[in-house]
């Protein structure tokens, strides 16, 4: 059995890390930067923390900000055109998963123009060339898109999100600075943090998990359990812990995959435009319950990492329940809702079919029938 690990070439971590961007651009010899970000990040002066550095150091750049949460094929195609016109030779992606994922798709299409329709990138597309070099600067603490080989694009016409997995898209450099995340409001901090927890838990119980990814995922769960509440209260220690935790989870799940929570979350977001982290978090206790008998002793280690005392004295059923309870409690403590009234009875069949066709489903430790998936969607309704 051979396992593969793909990570950034360089990553910087900690308060003030964005200052390293200037030196990296100069060292790599880039002449013009394509800054990809979203309109709110410009409005709230988050992206400007980085563009101010570019200004102060006379680095030429152009800003592209036609990027919406759950980014669309159109956002990517407009970005490809803008990149071509800009004459840039690298991308600085500033934002959450939406800005970084859009940048990955743009970078891949510029280097592999035969995929310009975007849809053909779904799954494991056989691109030949590495993306335009990307320096990724996350402003949320959740997706870890700065260190993953994945990106997720929404096909609004077909009301579906599709996952692309391609080692050629990994950002060359990640700059993970908790100060870029400090402006996140409570709800966004909670949702993106619970996305990271979902990555760590699904990555830990996914079929392809192995020793090295177990190490990443358990440490990520431990850090999230310790720091998410503090981050939601905008405490510095919480922000720093979550910046690191979500990245460590990304080092793991990017290399082994996820599971049915993400399949259903992608479907929910595509149909009702629900924020990704909220969708993941609402499903997490439901999916943990669904998978509980297919996880061996893994929930014991999840419970331990979640800070549950006395797990070694517990019987299997008890530690499995303790793990689910601890996750549910964290989700409620940070204000994640448990119900979604947007879901319509007549959509359930399509929702379940789409979830079972999502690329993440294959990694789930338990197979699901359409009826079982419908039952899980229904748990958010009643
Ligand atoms: N590439 C991956 O491996 C991966 C993994 C999980 C999810 N995703 C995808 O990432 C997307 C979700 O990304 P996300 O959850 O990071 O959110 P996002 O990028 O969609 O951003 C959500 C909103 O938060 C705002 N925001 C971001 N940072 C902020 C800050 N510091 N202060 C104030 N406002 C801020 C943005 O302006 C935006 O309006 C989804 O499309 C999801 O499918 C990708
Ligand atoms: Fe996610």
Tab-separated table of C-alpha atoms in Angstrom, residues 3 43 67 78 205 279 309 333:
chain	number	residue	atom	x	y	z
A	3	UNK	CA	0.020	6.592	0.426
A	43	UNK	CA	-15.432	46.753	1.849
A	67	UNK	CA	-16.425	36.176	-6.491
A	78	UNK	CA	-14.771	36.009	-15.777
A	205	UNK	CA	-13.043	8.022	9.830
A	279	UNK	CA	-24.463	22.965	6.256
A	309	UNK	CA	-12.816	12.500	30.603
A	333	UNK	CA	-22.445	26.405	22.218
